[in-house]
Short mmCIF file of C-alpha atoms in Angstrom, two decimals:
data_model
loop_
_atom_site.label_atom_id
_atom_site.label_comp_id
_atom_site.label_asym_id
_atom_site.label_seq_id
_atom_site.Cartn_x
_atom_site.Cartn_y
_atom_site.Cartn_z
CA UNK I 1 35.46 115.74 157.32
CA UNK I 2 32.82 113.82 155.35
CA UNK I 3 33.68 113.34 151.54
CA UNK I 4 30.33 114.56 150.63
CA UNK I 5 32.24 118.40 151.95
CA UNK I 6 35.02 117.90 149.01
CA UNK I 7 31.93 117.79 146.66
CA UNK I 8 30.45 120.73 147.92
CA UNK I 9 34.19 122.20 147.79
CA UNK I 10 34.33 121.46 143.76
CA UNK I 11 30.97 122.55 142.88
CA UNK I 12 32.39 125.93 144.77
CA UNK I 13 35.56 126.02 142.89
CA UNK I 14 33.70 126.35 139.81
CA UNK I 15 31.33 128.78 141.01
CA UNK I 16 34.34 130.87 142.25
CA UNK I 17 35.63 131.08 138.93
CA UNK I 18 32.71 131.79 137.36
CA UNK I 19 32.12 134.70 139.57
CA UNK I 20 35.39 136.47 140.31
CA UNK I 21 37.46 135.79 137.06
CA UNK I 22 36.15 138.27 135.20
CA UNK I 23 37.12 141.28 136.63
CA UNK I 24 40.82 139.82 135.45
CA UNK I 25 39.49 140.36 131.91
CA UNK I 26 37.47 143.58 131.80
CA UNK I 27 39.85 145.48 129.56
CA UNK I 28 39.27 142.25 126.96
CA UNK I 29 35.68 141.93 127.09
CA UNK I 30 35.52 145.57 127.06
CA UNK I 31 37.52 146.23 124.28
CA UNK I 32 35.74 143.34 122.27
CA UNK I 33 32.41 144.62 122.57
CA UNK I 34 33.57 148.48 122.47
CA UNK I 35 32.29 149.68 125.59
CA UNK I 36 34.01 151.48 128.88
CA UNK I 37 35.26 149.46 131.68
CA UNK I 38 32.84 150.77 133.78
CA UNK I 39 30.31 149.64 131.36
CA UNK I 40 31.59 146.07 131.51
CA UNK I 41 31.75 146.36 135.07
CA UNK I 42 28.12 145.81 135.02
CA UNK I 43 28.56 142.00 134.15
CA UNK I 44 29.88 142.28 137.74
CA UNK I 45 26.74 143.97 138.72
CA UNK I 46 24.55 141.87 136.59
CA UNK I 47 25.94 138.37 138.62
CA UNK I 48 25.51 139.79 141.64
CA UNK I 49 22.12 140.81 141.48
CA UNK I 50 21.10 137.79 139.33
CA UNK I 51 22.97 135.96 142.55
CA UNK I 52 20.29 138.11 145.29
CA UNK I 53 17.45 137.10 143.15
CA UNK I 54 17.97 133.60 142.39
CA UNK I 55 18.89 132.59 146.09
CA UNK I 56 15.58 132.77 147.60
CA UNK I 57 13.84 131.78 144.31
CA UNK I 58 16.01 128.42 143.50
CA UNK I 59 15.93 128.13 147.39
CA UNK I 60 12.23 128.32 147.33
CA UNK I 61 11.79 125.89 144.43
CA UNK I 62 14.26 123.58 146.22
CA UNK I 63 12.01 122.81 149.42
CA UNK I 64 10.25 120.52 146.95
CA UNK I 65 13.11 118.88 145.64
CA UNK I 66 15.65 116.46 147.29
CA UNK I 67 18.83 118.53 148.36
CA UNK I 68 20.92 116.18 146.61
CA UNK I 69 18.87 116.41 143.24
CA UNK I 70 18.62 119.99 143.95
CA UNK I 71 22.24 120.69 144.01
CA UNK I 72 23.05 119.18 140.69
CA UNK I 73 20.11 120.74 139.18
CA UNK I 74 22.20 124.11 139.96
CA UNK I 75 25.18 123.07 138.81
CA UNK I 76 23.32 122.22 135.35
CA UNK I 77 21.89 125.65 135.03
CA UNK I 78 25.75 127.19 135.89
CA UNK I 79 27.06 125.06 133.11
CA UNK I 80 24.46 126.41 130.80
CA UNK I 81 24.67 129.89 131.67
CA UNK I 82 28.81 130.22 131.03
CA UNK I 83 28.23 128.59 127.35
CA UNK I 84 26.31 130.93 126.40
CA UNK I 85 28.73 133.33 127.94
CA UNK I 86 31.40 131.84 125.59
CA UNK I 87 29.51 132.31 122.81
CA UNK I 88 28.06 135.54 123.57
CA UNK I 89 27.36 137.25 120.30
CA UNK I 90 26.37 141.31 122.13
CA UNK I 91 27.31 142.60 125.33
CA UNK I 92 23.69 142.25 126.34
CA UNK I 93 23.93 138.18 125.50
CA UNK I 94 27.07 138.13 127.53
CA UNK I 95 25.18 139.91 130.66
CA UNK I 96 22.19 137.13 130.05
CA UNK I 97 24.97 134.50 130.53
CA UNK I 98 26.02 135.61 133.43
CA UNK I 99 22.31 136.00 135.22
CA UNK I 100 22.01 132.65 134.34
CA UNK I 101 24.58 130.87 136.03
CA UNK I 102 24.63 133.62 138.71
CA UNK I 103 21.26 131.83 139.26
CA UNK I 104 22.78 128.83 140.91
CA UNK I 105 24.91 130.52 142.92
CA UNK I 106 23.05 131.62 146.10
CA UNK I 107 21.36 128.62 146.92
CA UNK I 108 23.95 126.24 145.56
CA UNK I 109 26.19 127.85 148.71
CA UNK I 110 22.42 128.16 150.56
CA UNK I 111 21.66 124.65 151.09
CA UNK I 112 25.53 123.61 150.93
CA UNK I 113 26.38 125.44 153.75
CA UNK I 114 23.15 123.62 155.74
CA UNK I 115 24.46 120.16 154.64
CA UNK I 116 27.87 121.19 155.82
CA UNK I 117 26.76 122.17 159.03
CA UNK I 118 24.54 119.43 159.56
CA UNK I 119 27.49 116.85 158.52
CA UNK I 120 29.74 117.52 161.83
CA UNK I 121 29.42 118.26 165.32
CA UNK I 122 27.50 120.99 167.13
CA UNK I 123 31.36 122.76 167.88
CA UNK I 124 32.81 122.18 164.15
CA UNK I 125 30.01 123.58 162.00
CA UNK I 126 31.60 126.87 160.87
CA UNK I 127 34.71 124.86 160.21
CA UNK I 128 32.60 122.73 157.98
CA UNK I 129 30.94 125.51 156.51
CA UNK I 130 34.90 126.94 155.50
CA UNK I 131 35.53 123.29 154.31
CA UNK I 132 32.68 124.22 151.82
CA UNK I 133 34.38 127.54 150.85
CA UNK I 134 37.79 126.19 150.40
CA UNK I 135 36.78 125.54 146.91
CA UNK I 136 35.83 129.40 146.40
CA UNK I 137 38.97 130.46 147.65
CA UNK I 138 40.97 127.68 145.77
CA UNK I 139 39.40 129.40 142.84
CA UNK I 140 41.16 132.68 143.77
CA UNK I 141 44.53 130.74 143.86
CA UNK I 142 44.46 128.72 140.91
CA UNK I 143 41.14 128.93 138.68
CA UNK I 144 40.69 132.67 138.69
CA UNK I 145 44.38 133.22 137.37
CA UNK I 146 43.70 130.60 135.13
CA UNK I 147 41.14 131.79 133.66
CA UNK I 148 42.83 135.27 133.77
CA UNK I 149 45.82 133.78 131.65
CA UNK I 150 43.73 131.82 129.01
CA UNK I 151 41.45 134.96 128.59
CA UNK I 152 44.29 137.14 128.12
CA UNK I 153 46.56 134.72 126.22
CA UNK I 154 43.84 133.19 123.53
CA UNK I 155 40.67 134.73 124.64
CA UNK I 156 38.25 135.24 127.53
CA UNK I 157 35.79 133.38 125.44
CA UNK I 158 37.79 130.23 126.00
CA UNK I 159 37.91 131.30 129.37
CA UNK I 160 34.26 130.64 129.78
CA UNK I 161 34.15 127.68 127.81
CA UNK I 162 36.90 126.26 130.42
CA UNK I 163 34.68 127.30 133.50
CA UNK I 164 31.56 125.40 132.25
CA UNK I 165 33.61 122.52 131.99
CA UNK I 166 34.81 123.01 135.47
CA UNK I 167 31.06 122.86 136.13
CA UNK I 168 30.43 119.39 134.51
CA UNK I 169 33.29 118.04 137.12
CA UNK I 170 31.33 119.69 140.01
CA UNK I 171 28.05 118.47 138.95
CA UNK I 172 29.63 114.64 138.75
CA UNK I 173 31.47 115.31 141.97
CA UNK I 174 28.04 115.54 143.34
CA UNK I 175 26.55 113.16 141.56
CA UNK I 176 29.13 110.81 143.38
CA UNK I 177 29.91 112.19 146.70
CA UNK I 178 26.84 113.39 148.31
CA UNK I 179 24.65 111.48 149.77
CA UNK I 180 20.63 110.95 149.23
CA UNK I 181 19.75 113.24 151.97
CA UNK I 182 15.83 113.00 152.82
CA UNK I 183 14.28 116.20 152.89
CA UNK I 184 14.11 117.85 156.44
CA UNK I 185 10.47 116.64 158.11
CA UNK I 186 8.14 120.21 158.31
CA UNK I 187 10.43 122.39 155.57
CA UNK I 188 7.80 124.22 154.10
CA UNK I 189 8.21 128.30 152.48
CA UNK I 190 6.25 129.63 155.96
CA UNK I 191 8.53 128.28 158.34
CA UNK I 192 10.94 129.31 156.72
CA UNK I 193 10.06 132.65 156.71
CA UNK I 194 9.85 132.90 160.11
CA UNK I 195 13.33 133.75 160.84
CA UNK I 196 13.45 136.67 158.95
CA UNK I 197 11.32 138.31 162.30
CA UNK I 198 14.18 138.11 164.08
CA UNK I 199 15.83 141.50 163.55
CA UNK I 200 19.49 139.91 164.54
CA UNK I 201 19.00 138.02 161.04
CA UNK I 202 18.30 141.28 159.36
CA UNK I 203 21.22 142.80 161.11
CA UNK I 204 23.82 139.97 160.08
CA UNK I 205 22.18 139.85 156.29
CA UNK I 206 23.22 143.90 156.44
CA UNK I 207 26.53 142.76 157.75
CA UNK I 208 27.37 140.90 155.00
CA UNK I 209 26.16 143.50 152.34
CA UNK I 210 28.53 146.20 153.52
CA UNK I 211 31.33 144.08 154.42
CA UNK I 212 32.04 142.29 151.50
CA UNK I 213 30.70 145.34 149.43
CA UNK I 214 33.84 146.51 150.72
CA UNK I 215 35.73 143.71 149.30
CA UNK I 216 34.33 144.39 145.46
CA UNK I 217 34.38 147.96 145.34
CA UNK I 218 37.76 147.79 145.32
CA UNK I 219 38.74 144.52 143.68
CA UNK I 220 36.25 145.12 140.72
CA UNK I 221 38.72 147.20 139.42
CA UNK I 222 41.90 145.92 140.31
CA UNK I 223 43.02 145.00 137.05
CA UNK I 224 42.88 148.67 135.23
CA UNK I 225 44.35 149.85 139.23
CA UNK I 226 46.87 147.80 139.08
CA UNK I 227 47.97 148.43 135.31
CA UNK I 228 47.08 152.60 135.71
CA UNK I 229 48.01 153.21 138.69
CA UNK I 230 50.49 151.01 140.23
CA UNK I 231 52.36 150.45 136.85
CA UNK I 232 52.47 147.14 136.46
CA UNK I 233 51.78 145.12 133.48
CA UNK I 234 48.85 143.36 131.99
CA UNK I 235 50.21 140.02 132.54
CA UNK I 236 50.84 140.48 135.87
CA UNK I 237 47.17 141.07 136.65
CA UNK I 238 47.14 137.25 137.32
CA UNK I 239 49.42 136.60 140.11
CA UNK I 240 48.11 139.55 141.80
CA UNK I 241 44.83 137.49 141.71
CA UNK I 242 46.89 134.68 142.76
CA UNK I 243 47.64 136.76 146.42
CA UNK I 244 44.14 138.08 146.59
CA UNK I 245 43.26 133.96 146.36
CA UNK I 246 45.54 132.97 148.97
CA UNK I 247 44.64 136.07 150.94
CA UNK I 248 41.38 135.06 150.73
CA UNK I 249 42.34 131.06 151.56
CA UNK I 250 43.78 131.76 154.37
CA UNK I 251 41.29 134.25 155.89
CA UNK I 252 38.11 132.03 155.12
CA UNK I 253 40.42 129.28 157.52
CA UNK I 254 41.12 131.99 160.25
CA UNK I 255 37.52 132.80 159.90
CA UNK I 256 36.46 129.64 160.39
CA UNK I 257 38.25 128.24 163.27
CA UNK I 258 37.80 131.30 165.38
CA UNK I 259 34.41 131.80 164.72
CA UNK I 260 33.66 128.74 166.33
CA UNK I 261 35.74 129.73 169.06
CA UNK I 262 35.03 133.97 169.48
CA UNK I 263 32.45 134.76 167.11
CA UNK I 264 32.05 138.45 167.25
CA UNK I 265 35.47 139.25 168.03
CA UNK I 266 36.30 137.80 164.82
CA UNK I 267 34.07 139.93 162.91
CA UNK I 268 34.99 142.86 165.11
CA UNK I 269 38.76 142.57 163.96
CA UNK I 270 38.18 141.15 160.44
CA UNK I 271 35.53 144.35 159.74
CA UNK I 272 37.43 146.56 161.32
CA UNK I 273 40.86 145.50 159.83
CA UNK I 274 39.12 145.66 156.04
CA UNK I 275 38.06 148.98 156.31
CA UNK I 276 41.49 150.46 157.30
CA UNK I 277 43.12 147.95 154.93
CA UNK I 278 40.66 149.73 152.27
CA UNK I 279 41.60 153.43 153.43
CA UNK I 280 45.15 152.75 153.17
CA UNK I 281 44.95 150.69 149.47
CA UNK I 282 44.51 154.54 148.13
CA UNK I 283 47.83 155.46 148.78
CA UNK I 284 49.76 152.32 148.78
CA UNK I 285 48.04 151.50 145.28
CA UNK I 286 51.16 153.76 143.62
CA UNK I 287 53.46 151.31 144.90
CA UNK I 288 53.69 148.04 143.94
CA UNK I 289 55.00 146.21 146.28
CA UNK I 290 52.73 147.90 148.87
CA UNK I 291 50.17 147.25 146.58
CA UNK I 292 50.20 143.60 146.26
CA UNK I 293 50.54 143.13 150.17
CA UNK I 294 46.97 145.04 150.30
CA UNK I 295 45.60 143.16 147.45
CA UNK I 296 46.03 140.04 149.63
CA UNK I 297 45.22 141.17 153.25
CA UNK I 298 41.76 142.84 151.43
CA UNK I 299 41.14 138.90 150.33
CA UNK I 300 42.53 137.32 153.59
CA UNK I 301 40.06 140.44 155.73
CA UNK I 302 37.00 140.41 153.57
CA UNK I 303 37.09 136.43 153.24
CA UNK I 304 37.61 135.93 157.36
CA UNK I 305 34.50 137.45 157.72
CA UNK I 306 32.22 134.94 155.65
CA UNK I 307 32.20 131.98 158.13
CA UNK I 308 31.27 134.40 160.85
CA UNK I 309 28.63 135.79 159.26
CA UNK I 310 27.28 132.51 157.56
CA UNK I 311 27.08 130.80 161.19
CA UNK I 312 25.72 133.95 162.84
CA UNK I 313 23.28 133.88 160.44
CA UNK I 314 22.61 129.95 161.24
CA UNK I 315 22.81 130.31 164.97
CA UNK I 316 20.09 133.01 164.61
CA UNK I 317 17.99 131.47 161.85
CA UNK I 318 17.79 128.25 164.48
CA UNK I 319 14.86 126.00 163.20
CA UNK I 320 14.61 127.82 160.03
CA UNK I 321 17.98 128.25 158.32
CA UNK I 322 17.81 127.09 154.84
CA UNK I 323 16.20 130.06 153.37
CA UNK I 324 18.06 132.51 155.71
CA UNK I 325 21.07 131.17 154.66
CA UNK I 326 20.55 131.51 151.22
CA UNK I 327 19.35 134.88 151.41
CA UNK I 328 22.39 135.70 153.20
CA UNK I 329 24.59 134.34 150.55
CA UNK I 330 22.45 136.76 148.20
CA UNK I 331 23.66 139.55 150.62
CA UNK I 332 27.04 139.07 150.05
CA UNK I 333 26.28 139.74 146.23
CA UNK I 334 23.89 142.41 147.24
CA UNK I 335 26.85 144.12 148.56
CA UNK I 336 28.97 142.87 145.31
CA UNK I 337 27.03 145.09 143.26
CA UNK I 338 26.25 147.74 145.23
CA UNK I 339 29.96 148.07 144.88
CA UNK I 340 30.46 147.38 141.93
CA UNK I 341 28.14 150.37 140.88
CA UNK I 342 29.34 152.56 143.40
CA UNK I 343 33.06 152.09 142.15
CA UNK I 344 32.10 152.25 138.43
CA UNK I 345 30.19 155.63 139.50
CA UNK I 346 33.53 156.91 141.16
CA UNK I 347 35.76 156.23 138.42
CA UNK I 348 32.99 157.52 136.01
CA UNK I 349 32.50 160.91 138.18
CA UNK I 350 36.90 161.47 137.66
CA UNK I 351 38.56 160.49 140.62
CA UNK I 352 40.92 157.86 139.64
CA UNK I 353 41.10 153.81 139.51
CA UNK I 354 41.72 154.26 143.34
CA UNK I 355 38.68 155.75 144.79
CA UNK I 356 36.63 152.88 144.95
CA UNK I 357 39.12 151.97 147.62
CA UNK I 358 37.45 154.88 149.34
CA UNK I 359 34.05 153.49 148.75
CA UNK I 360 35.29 150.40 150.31
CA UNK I 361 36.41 151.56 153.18
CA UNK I 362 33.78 153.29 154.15
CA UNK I 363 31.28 150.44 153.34
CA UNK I 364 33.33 148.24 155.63
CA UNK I 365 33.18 150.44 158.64
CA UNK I 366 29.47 150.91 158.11
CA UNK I 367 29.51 147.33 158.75
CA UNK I 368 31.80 147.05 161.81
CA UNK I 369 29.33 149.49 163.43
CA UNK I 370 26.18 147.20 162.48
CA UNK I 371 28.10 144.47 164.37
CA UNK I 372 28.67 146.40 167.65
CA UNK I 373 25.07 147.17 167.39
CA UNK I 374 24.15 143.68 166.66
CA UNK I 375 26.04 142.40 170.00
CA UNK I 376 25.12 145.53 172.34
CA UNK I 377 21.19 144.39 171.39
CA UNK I 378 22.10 140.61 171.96
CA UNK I 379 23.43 141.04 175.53
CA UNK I 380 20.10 143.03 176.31
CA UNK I 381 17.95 139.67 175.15
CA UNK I 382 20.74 137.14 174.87
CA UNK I 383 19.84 134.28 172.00
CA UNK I 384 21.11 131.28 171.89
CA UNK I 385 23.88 130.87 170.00
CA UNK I 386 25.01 127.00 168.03
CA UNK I 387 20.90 126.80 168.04
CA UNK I 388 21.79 125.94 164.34
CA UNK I 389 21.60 122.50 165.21
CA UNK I 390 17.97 122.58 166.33
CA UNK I 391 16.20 120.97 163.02
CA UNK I 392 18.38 119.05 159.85
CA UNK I 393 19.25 121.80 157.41
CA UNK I 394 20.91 122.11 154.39
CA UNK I 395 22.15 125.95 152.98
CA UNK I 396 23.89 129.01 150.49
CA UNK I 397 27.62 133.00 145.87
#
C-alpha cells in the first residue's frame, strides 16, 4: 500500500477521536455545564449534522482546490474547531466547536477515500479504502479511551486540547506523505451531480443512514448504559470503548476484503447481524460480561458495513464519485444523529438507558431491507460494478 494511505490513516485517527470520544465523557461535560445527558447528547447530534452539511459544501469548494492542498486545509479547520472546544466557555460555545471541526470531516474521508481508491488496483480498492479507515478504528482502540481516561482523570477539556494536537500530526503527515495530485481533467459541480440520478446511489446513501444510525443509537449512550444498567464503574467506561474499537477494527478489515470479493452478501450479513446484535443488547445490557461481548460485535457489525457501502457507492457513482462519496460519508452522520436524537428522545420519554438499543435495531433492519431492494432492482438493469475506476477520483466522517 502506498505511504500516501498511512497519511490518510492519521488524519483519520484524529478525526475518529474527535468524533466518537465524547460520548465517553457525557456525564463530565454534562455535569460541568449543568444540563441532562440527553441534552449533551446533542454535541453528538450537533457533529453529525455539522458532518452532512459540510461534506458536500467543503467538497464543493474543493473542486477548485488541489486535493492535496485541500486535505490539509481540513485538517486546519479540525484543529481549530477542538480548541475552541477546549476552551469552551457555554454549552452553546462547546456545540460551535464541534460544528466546526465536524466541518472537515465528510469530505476529509470524501476525497480520501477517492485517492485511496485511485492509489491501487481495479480489485484492491475497497481494501484501500479500509486502509484509509484503519486510522478511525485505531481511534476506537487507543485514542478514544485515551481521551476517555484524560477527560475523566484531569478533565475532558484537556481531552480536546490533546485531540487538536493529534490534528497538527495529521495535517504534517499530509503535508509529507501525499503526493501533489493534479486535479482530475473535467471535475466540475455539474458532473458531479450527475450521479445522484442514479437511484442505486440514493439507495446506498439510505443504506448507510440507517445502518450506522443503528450503530449510534445505541453507543451514544453507552457510557450512562453501561454504569446504570450493567453496573459497572465509571472507569471502566474506557476499555469497554477499547472492545467497541477493536470490534470495530476488525469489522472495517472483514468489510473490506470481502467486499471486494461478495459485495452484497457482505452487507446482507453485516446489516442483518447488527440489527439482531441490537435487539439482543436490551437484555444482555444487565449483564456484564454479555454486555461487553455486544459492545464489540455492534463495532465489529456496524463498522463491516462501511467499506461495502463506500465502494457501492463508488462503483455506482462511476465517472462522478467525488461528491457522491462525500455525501455518503455525510450519510453515515445523517444516520449518527438521527440516532442520536431518537435515543435521547427514548431515554427522555422513560424507558431506560437500554431502549435506544431498540431504536437501533430497528434502524438496522430498515436498512437490510433497502439492500435486498437495492440488489432485486440491480439484477432487473444490471450496472456495472468496479466502474469506480472509470475517471481519477479522490473522496469522504
Amino acid at each position: 500500500m502506498p505511504l500516501a494511505l498511512l497519511a490518510l490513516a492519521i488524519g483519520a485517527f484524529g478525526i475518529g477521536t474527535t468524533e466518537f470520544v465524547v460520548m465517553g465523557l457525557l456525564p463530565e461535560i454534562a455535569g460541568d455545564y449543568g444540563v441532562s445527558i440527553p441534552s449533551a447528547g446533542l454535541l453528538v447530534t450537533g457533529y453529525a449534522i455539522g458532518v452532512v452539511i459540510g461534506a458536500p459544501l467543503m467538497t464543493v469548494l474543493g473542486t477548485r482546490i488541489g486535493r492535496k492542498k485541500m486535505l490539509m486545509i481540513l485538517m486546519g479547520l479540525f484543529v481549530v474547531g477542538n480548541l475552541l472546544s477546549a476552551v469552551a466557555p457555554t454549552m452553546g460555545v462547546m456545540l460551535a466547536g464541534r460544528i466546526v471541526a465536524s466541518l472537515a470531516h465528510g469530505a476529509f474521508f470524501g476525497i480520501g477515500s477517492v485517492v485511496a481508491a485511485d492509489l491501487v488496483a481495479p480489485d484492491k480498492k475497497a481494501g484501500a479504502i479500509a486502509t484509509m479507515f484503519t486510522g478511525l478504528t485505531i481511534a476506537n482502540i487507543a485514542g478514544v479511551p485515551l481521551g476517555t481516561f484524560i477527560g475523566q482523570a484531569v478533565g475532558w477539556r484537556v481531552t480536546f486540547a490533546v485531540v487538536a494536537a493529534l490534528g497538527v500530526v495529521g495535517l504534517l503527515g499530509i503535508a509529507k506523505l501525499v503526493p501533489a495530485l493534479p486535479r482530475p481533467e473535467g471535475a466540475h459541480l455539474r458532473r458531479e451531480l450527475t450521479a445522484f440520478r442514479n437511484p442505486q446511489v440514493l439507495l446506498a446513501m439510505a443504506m448507510t443512514v440507517l445502518g450506522f444510525g443503528g450503530v449510534f443509537a445505541a453507543i451514544t449512550y453507552i457510557a450512562p448504559m453501561m454504569t446504570h444498567v450493567a453496573g459497572y464503574s465509571d472507569g471502566a467506561v474506557t476499555w469497554l470503548l477499547v472492545l467497541f474499537g477493536v470490534g470495530m477494527f476488525l469489522g472495517n478489515l472483514l468489510g473490506g476484503k470481502f467486499a471486494d470479493r461478495k459485495l452484497m452478501p457482505m452487507l446482507y450479513a453485516s446489516l442483518g447481524g447488527l440489527a439482531v446484535v441490537l435487539a439482543l443488547f436490551t437484555l444482555t445490557a444487565h449483564n456484564k460480561v454479555l454486555a461487553a461481548v455486544s459492545i464489540m460485535l455492534v463495532g465489529a457489525l456496524g463498522f463491516a458495513t462501511v467499506p461495502p457501502l463506500q465502494k457501492r457507492v463508488l462503483d455506482q457513482a462511476h465517472g462522478a464519485p467525488t461528491l457522491a462519496s462525500a455525501v455518503n460519508i455525510g450519510a453515515f452522520n445523517l444516520g449518527n444523529a438521527l440516532a442520536a436524537w431518537l435515543g435521547g428522545m427514548v431515554i427522555a420519554a422513560g424507558l431506560g438507558y437500554t431502549a435506544p438499543n431498540w431504536v437501533g435495531a430497528l434502524l438496522a433492519g430498515a436498512a437490510l431491507l433497502l439492500a435486498i431492494w437495492s440488489a432485486a432492482l440491480e439484477r432487473r438493469t444490471p450496472v456495472r460494478e468496479g466502474a469506480v475506476t472509470a475517471a481519477p477520483v479522490p473522496v469522504h466522517h
